[in-house]
PDB file of C-alpha atoms in Angstrom:
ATOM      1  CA  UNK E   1      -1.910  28.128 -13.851  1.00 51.00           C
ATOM      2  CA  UNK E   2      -4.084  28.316 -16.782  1.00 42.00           C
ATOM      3  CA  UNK E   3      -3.053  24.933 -17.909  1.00 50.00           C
ATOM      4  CA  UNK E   4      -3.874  23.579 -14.522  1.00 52.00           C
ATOM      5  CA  UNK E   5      -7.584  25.273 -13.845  1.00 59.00           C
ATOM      6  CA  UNK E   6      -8.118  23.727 -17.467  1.00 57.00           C
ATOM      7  CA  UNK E   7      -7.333  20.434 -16.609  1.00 49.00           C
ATOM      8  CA  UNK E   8      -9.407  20.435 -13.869  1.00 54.00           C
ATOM      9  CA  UNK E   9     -12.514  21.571 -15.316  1.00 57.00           C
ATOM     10  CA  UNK E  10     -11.970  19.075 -18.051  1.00 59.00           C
ATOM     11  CA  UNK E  11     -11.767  16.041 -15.265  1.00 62.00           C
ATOM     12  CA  UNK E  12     -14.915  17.256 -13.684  1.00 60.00           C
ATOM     13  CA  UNK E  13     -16.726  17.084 -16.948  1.00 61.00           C
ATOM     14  CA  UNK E  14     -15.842  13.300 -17.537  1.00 67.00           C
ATOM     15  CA  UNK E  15     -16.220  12.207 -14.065  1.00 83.00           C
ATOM     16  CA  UNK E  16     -19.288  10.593 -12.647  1.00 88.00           C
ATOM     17  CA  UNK E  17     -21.474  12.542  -9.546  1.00 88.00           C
ATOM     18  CA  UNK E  18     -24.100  12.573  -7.439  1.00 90.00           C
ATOM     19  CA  UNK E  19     -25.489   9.698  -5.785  1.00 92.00           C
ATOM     20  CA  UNK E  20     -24.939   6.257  -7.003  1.00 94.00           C
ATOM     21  CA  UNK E  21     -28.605   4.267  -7.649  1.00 93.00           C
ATOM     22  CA  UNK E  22     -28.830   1.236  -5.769  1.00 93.00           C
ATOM     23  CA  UNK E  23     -30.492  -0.426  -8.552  1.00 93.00           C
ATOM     24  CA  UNK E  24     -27.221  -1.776  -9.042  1.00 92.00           C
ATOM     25  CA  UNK E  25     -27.453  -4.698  -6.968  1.00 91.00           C
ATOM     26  CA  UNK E  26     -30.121  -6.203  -9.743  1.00 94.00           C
ATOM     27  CA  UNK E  27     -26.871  -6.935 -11.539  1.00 94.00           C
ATOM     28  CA  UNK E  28     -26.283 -10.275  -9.255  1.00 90.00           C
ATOM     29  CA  UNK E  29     -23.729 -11.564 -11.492  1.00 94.00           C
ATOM     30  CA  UNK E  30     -21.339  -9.080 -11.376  1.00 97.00           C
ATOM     31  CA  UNK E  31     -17.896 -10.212 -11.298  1.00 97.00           C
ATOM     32  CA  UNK E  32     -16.205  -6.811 -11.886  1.00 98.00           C
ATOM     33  CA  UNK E  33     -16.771  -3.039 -11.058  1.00 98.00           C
ATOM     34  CA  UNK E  34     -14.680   0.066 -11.298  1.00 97.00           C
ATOM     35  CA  UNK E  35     -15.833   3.319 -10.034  1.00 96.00           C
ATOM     36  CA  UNK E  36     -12.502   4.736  -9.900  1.00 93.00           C
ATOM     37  CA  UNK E  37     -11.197   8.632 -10.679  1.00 89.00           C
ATOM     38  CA  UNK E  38     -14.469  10.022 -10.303  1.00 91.00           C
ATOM     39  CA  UNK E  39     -15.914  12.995  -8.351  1.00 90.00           C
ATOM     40  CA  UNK E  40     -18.487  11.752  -5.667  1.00 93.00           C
ATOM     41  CA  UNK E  41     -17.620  14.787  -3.152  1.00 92.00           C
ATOM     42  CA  UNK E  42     -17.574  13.301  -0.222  1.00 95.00           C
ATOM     43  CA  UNK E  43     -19.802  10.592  -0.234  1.00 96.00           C
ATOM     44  CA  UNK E  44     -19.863   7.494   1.587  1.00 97.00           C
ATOM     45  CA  UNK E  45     -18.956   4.021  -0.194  1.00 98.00           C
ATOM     46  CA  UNK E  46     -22.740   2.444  -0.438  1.00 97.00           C
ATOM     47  CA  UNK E  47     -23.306  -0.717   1.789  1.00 97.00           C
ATOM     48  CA  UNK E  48     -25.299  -2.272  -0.951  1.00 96.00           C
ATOM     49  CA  UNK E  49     -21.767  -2.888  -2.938  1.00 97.00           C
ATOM     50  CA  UNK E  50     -21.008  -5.878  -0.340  1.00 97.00           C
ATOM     51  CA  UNK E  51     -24.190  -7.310  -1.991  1.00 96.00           C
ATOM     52  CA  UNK E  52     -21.830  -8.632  -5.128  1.00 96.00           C
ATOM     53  CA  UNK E  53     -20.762 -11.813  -3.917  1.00 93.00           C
ATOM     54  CA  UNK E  54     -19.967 -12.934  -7.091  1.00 96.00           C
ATOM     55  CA  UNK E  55     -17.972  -9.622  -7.335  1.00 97.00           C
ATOM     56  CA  UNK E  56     -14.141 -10.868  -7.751  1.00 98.00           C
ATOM     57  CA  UNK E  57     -12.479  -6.959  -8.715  1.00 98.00           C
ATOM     58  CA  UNK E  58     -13.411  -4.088  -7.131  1.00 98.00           C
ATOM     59  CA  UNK E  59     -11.648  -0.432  -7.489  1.00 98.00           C
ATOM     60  CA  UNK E  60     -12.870   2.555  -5.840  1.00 97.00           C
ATOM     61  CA  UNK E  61      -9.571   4.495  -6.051  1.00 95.00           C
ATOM     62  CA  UNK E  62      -9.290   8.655  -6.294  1.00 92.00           C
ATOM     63  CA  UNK E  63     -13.031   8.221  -7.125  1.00 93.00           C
ATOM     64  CA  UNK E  64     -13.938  11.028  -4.379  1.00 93.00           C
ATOM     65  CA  UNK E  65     -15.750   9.006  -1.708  1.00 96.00           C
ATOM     66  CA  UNK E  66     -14.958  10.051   2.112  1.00 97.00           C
ATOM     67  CA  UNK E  67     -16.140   8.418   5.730  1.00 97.00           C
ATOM     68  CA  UNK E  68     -16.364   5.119   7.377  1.00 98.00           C
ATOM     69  CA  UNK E  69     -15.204   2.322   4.675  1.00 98.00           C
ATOM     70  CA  UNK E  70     -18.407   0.084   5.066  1.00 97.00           C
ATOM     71  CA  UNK E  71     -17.756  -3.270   6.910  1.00 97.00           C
ATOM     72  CA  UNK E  72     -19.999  -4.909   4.411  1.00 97.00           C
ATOM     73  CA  UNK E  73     -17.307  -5.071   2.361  1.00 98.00           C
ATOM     74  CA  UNK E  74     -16.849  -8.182   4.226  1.00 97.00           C
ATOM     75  CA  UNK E  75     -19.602 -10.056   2.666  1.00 97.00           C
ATOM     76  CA  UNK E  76     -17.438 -10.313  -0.714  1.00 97.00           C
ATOM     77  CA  UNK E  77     -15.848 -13.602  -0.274  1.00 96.00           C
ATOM     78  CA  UNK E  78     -14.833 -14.404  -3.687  1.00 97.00           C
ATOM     79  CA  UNK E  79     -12.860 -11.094  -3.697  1.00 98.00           C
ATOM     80  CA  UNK E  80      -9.543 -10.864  -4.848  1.00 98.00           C
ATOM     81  CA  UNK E  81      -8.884  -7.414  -6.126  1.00 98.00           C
ATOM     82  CA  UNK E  82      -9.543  -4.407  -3.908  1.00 98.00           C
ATOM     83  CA  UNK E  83      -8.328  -1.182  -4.426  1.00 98.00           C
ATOM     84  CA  UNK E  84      -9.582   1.884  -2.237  1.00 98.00           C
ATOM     85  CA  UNK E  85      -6.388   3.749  -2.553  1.00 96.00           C
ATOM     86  CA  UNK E  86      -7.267   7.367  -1.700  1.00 92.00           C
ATOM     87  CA  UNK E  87      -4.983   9.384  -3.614  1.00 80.00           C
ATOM     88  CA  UNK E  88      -4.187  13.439  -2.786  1.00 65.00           C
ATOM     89  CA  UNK E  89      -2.998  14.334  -6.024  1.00 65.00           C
ATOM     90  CA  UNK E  90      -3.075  12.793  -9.635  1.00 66.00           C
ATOM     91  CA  UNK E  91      -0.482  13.196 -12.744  1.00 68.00           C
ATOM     92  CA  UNK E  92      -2.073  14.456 -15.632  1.00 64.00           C
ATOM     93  CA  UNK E  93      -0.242  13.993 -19.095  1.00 65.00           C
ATOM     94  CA  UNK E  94      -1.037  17.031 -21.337  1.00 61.00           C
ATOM     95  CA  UNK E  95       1.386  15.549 -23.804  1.00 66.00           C
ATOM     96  CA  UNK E  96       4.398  13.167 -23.612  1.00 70.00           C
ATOM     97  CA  UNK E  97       6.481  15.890 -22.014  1.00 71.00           C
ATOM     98  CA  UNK E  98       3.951  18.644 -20.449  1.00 65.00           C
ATOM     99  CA  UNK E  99       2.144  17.333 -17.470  1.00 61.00           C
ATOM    100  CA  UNK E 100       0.156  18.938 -14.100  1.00 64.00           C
ATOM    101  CA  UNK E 101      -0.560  17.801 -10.999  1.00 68.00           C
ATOM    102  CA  UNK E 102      -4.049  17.944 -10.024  1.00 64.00           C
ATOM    103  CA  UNK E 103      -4.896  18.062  -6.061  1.00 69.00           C
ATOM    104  CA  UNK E 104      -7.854  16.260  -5.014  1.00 71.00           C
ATOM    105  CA  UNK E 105     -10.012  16.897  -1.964  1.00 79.00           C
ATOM    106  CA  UNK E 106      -9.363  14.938   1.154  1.00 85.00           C
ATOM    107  CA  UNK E 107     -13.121  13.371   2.105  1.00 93.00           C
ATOM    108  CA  UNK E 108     -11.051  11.338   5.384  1.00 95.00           C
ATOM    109  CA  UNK E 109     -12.068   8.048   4.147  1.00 97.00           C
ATOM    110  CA  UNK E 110     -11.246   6.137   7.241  1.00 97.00           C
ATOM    111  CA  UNK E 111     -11.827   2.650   9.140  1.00 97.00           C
ATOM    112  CA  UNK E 112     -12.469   1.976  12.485  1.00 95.00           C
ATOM    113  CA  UNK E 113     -11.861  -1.721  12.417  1.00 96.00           C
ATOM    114  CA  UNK E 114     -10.670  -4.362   9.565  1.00 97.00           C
ATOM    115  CA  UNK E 115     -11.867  -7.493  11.204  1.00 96.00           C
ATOM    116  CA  UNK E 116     -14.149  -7.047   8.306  1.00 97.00           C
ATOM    117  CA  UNK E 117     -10.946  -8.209   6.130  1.00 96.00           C
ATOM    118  CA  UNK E 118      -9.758 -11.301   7.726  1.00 94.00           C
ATOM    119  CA  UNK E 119     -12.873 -12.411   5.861  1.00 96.00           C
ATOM    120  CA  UNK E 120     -11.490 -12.059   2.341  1.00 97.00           C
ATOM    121  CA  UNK E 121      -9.662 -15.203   2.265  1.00 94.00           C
ATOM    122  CA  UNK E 122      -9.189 -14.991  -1.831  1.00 96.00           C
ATOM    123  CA  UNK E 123      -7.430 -11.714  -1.623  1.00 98.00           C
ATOM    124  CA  UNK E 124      -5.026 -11.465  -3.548  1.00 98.00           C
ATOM    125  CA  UNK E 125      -3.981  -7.463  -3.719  1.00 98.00           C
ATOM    126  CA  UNK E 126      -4.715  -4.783  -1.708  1.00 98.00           C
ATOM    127  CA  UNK E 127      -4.498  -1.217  -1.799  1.00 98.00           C
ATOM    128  CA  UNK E 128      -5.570   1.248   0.770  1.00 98.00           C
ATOM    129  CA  UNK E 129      -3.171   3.933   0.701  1.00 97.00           C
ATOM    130  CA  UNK E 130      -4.442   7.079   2.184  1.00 95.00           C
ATOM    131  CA  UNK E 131      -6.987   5.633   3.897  1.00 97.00           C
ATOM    132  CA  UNK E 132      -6.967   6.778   7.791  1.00 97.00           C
ATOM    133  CA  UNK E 133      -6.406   3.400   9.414  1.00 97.00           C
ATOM    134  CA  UNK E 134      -5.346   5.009  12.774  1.00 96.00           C
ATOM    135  CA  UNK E 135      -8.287   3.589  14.569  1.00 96.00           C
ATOM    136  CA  UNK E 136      -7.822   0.094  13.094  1.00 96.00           C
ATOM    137  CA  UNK E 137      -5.496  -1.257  16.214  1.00 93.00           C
ATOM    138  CA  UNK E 138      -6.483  -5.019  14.452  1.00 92.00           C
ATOM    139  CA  UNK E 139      -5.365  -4.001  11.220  1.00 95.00           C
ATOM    140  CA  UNK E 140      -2.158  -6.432  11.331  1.00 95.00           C
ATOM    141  CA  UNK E 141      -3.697  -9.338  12.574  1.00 94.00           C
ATOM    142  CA  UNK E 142      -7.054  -8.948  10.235  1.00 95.00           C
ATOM    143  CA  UNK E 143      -4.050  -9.055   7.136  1.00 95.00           C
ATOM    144  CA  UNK E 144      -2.166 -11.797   8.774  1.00 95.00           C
ATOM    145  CA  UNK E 145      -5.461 -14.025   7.886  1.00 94.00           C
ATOM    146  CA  UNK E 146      -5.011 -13.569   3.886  1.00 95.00           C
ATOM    147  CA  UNK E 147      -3.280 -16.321   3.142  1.00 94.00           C
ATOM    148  CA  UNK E 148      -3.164 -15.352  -0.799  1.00 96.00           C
ATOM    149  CA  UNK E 149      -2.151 -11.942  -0.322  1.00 97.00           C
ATOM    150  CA  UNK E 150       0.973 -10.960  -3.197  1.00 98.00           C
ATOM    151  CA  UNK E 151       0.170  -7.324  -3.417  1.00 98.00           C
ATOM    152  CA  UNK E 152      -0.112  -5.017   0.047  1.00 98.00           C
ATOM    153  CA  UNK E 153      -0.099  -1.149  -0.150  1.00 98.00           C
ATOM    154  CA  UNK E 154      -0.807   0.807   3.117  1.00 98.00           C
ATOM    155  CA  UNK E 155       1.198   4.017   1.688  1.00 97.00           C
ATOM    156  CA  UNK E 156       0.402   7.133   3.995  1.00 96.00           C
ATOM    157  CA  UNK E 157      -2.356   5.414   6.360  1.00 97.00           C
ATOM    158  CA  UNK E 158      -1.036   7.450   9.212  1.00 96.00           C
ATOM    159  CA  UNK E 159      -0.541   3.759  10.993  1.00 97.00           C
ATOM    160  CA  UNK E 160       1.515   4.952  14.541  1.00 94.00           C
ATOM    161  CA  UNK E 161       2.851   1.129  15.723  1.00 89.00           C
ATOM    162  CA  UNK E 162       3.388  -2.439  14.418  1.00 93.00           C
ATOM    163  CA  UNK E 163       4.269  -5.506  16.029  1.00 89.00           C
ATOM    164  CA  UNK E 164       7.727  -6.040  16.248  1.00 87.00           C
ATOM    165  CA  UNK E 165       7.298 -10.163  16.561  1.00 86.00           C
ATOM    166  CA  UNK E 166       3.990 -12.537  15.236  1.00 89.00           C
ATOM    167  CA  UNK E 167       3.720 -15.584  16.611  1.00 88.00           C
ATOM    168  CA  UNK E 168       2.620 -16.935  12.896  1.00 91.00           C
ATOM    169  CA  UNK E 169       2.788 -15.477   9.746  1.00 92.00           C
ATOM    170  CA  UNK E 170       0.150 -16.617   7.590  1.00 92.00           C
ATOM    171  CA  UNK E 171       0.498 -14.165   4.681  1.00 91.00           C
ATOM    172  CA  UNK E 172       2.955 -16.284   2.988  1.00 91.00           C
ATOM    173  CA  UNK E 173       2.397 -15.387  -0.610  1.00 95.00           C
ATOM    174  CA  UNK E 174       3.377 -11.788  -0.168  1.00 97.00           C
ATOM    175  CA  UNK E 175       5.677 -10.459  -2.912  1.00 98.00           C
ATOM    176  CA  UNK E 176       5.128  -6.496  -2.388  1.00 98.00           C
ATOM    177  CA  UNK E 177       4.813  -4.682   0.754  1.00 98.00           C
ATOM    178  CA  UNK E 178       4.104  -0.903   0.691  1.00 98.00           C
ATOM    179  CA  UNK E 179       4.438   0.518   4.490  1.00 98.00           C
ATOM    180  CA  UNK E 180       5.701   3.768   3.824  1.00 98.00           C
ATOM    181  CA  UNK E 181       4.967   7.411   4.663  1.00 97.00           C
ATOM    182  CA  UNK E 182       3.412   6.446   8.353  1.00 97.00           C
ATOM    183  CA  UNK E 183       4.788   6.267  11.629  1.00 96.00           C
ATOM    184  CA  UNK E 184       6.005   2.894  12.776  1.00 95.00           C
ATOM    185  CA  UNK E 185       9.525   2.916  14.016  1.00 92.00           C
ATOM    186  CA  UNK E 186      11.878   2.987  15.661  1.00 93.00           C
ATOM    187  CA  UNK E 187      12.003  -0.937  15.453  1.00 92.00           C
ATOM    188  CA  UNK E 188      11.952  -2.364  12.120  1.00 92.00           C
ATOM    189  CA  UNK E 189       9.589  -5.871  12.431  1.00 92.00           C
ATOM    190  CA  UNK E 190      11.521  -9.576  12.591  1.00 89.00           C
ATOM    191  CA  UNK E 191       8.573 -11.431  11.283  1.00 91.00           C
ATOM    192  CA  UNK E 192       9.118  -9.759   8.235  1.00 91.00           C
ATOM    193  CA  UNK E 193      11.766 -11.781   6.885  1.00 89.00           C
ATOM    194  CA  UNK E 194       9.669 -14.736   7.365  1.00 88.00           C
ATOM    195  CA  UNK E 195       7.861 -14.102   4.129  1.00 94.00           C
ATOM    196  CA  UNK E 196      10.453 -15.698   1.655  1.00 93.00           C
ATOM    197  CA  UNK E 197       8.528 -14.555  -1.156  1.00 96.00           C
ATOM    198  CA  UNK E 198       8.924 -10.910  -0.634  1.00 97.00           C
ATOM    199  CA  UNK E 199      10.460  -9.351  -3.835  1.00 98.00           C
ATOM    200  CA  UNK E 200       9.701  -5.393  -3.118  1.00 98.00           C
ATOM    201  CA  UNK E 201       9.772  -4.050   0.550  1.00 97.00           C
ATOM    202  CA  UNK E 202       8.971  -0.035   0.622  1.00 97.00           C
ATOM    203  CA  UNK E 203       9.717   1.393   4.547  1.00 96.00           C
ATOM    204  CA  UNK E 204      10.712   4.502   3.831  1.00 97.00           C
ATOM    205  CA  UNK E 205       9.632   7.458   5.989  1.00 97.00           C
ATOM    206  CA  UNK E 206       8.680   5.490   9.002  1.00 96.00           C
ATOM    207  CA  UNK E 207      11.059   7.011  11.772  1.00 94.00           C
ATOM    208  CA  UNK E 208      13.194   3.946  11.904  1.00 94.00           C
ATOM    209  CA  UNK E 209      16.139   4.219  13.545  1.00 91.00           C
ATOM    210  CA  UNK E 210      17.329   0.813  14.895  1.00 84.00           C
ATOM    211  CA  UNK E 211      19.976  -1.098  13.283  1.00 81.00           C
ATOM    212  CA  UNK E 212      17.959  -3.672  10.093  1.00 87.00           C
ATOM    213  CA  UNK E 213      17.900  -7.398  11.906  1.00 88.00           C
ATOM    214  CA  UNK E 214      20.459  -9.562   9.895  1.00 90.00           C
ATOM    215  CA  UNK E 215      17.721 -11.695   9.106  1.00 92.00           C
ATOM    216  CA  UNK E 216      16.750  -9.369   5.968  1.00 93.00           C
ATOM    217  CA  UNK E 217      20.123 -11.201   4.719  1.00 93.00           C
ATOM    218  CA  UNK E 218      17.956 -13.984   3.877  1.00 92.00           C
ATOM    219  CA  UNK E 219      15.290 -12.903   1.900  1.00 95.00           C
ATOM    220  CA  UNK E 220      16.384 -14.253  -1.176  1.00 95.00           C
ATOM    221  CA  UNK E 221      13.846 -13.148  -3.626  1.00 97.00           C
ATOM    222  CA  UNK E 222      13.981  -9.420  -2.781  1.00 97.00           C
ATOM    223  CA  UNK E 223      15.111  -7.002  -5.451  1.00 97.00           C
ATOM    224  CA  UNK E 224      13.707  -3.363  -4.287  1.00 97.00           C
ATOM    225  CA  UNK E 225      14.715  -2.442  -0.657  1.00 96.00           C
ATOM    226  CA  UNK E 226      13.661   1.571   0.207  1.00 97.00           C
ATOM    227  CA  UNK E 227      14.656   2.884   3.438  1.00 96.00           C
ATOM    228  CA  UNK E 228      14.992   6.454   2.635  1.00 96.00           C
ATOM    229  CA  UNK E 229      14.001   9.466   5.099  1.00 96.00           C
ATOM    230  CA  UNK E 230      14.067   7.704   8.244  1.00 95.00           C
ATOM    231  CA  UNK E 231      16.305   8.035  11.111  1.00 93.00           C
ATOM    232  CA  UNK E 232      19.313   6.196  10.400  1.00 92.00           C
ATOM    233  CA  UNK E 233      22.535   7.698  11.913  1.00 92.00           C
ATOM    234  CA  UNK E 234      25.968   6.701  12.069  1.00 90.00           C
ATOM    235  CA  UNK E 235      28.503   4.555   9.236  1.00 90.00           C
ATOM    236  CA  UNK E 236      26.660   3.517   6.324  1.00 90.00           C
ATOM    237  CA  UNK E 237      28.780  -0.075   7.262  1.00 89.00           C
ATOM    238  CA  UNK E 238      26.141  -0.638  10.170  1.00 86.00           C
ATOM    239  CA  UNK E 239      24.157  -1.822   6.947  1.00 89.00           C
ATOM    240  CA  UNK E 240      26.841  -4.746   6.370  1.00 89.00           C
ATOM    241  CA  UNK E 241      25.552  -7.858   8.386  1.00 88.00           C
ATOM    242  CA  UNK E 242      22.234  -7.015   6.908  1.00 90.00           C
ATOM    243  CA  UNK E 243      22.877  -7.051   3.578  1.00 90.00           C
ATOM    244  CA  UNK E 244      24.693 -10.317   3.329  1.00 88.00           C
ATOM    245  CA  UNK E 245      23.286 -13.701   2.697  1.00 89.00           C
ATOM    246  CA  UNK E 246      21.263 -14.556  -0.590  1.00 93.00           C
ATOM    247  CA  UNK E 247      19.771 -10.995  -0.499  1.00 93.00           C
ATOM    248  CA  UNK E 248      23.192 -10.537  -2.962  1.00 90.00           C
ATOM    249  CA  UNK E 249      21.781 -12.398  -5.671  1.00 91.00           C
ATOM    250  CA  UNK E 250      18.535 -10.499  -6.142  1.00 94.00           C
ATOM    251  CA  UNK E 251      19.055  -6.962  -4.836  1.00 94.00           C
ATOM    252  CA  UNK E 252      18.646  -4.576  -7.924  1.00 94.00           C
ATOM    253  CA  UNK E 253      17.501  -1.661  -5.978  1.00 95.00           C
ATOM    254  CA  UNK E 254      18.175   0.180  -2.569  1.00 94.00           C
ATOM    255  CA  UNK E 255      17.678   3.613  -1.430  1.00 95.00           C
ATOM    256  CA  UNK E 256      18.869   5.128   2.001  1.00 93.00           C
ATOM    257  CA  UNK E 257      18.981   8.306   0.938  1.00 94.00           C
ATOM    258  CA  UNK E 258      18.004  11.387   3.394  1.00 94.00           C
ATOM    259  CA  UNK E 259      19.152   9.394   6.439  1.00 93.00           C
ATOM    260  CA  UNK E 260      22.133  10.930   8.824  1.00 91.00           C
ATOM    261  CA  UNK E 261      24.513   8.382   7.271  1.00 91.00           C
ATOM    262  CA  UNK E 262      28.391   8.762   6.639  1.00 92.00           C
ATOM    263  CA  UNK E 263      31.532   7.405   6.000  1.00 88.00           C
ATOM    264  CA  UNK E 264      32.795   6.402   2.596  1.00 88.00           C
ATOM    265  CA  UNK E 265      30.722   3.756   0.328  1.00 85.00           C
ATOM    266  CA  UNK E 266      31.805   0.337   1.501  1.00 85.00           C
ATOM    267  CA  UNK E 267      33.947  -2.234  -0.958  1.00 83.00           C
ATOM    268  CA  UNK E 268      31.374  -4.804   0.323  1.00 82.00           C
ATOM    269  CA  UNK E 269      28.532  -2.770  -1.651  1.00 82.00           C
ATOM    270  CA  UNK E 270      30.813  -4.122  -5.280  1.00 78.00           C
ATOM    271  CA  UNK E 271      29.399  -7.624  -3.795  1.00 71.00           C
ATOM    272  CA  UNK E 272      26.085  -7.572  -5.444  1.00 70.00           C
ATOM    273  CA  UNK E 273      25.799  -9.518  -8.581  1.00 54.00           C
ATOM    274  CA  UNK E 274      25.219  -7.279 -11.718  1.00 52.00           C
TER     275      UNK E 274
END
């Protein structure tokens, strides 16, 4: 406990406060700003940031700002890092072995809309995990117009439906997609395994509980498949169909674990190339 309250008061101390100076926008060149792990308490991302349009990074993550996400993050076209993941808790490393976890404040950083996306057309990762996106009933179709999007992480957005079908998937580049900890089952989405780029698909906790299309059989690329705490009943060989096809040669990781499955491991799991 000690160790913890220390830690604490030692992040406060070398975190940045208070209100930030809009005298920033003088600096009309800049191409890269980082605000993240500070302690702004609660305050809202200023609208003067969608001012950079020269701006091509921007991370605002566990940096203590809460509200409305400002749609005039829009007006950053040349954009292609954004990361306004709104993390609970951080791991702090006291030494190589002796670590805390520190518990941040939850300031509801939220959207109402992400039209305000679909104009990022550079984009190439995203990060908004933790951010309330409950309101944003768009949210799918302002992502499905970021046609250089590799990196996609809406972790814990406390998202309640997604579109089982599309009738075009633009977001072709995608190599990493990070839906997990929200509510989308029970259906797990077919236009999914359109995107034949996808190495690393994260869907765990997401109350799915139909059987996986057989189509994930043919995302060749994918090596990290997590479909753990959802609500998967009955023989673990319902999994079978779907995990044939070229997914063999590039599987390296999958994880069902807290589902209601049983029966005894399946021979056709000693398939998978080492």
């Amino acid at each position: 406990m000690v160790m913890h309250q220390e830690v604490v008061s030692k992040l406060k101390r070398s975190c940045l406060s208070g209100e930030i100076n809009p005298s920033l926008v003088e600096l009309k060149y800049l191409k890269h700003l980082d605000l993240s792990l500070n302690c702004f308490g609660g305050i809202g991302i200023p609208n003067f940031i969608g001012s950079f349009n020269q701006l091509r990074y921007l991370n605002l993550s566990s940096a203590g700002f809460g509200g409305r996400v400002p749609h005039d993050l829009g007006n950053l076209t040349s954009l292609r890092y954004l990361d306004l993941n709104h993390k609970m808790s951080l791991t702090v490393y006291v030494s190589d072995d002796v670590y805390c976890r520190v518990f941040m404040t939850d300031y509801n950083l939220h959207v109402t809309s992400l039209h305000w996306l679909s104009h990022l057309s550079s984009l190439q990762h995203l990060d908004m995990a933790g951010v309330n996106l409950s309101m944003a009933t768009d949210w799918l179709l302002s992502i499905n117009m970021l046609p250089s999007v590799v990196y996609l992480r809406l972790r814990d957005c406390s998202l309640v439906s997604i579109p089982v079908s599309l009738p075009h998937v633009n977001f072709t580049s995608l190599s990493t997609l990070d839906l997990s900890f929200n509510m989308l089952g029970p259906k797990i989405p077919t236009w999914l395994f359109n995107v034949s780029k996808m190495m690393s698909l994260k869907f765990s906790s997401n109350y799915f509980g139909d059987f996986v299309p057989t189509a994930l059989g043919n995302l060749c690329k994918l090596q990290t498949l997590e479909l753990w705490s959802n609500s998967f009943t009955g023989e673990i060989n319902k999994f079978k169909e779907s995990l044939m096809g070229c997914i063999r040669n590039s599987l390296e990781e999958l994880d069902l674990g807290s589902n209601e499955l049983n029966g005894h491991l399946p021979d056709w799991l000693g398939r998978f190339l080492i």
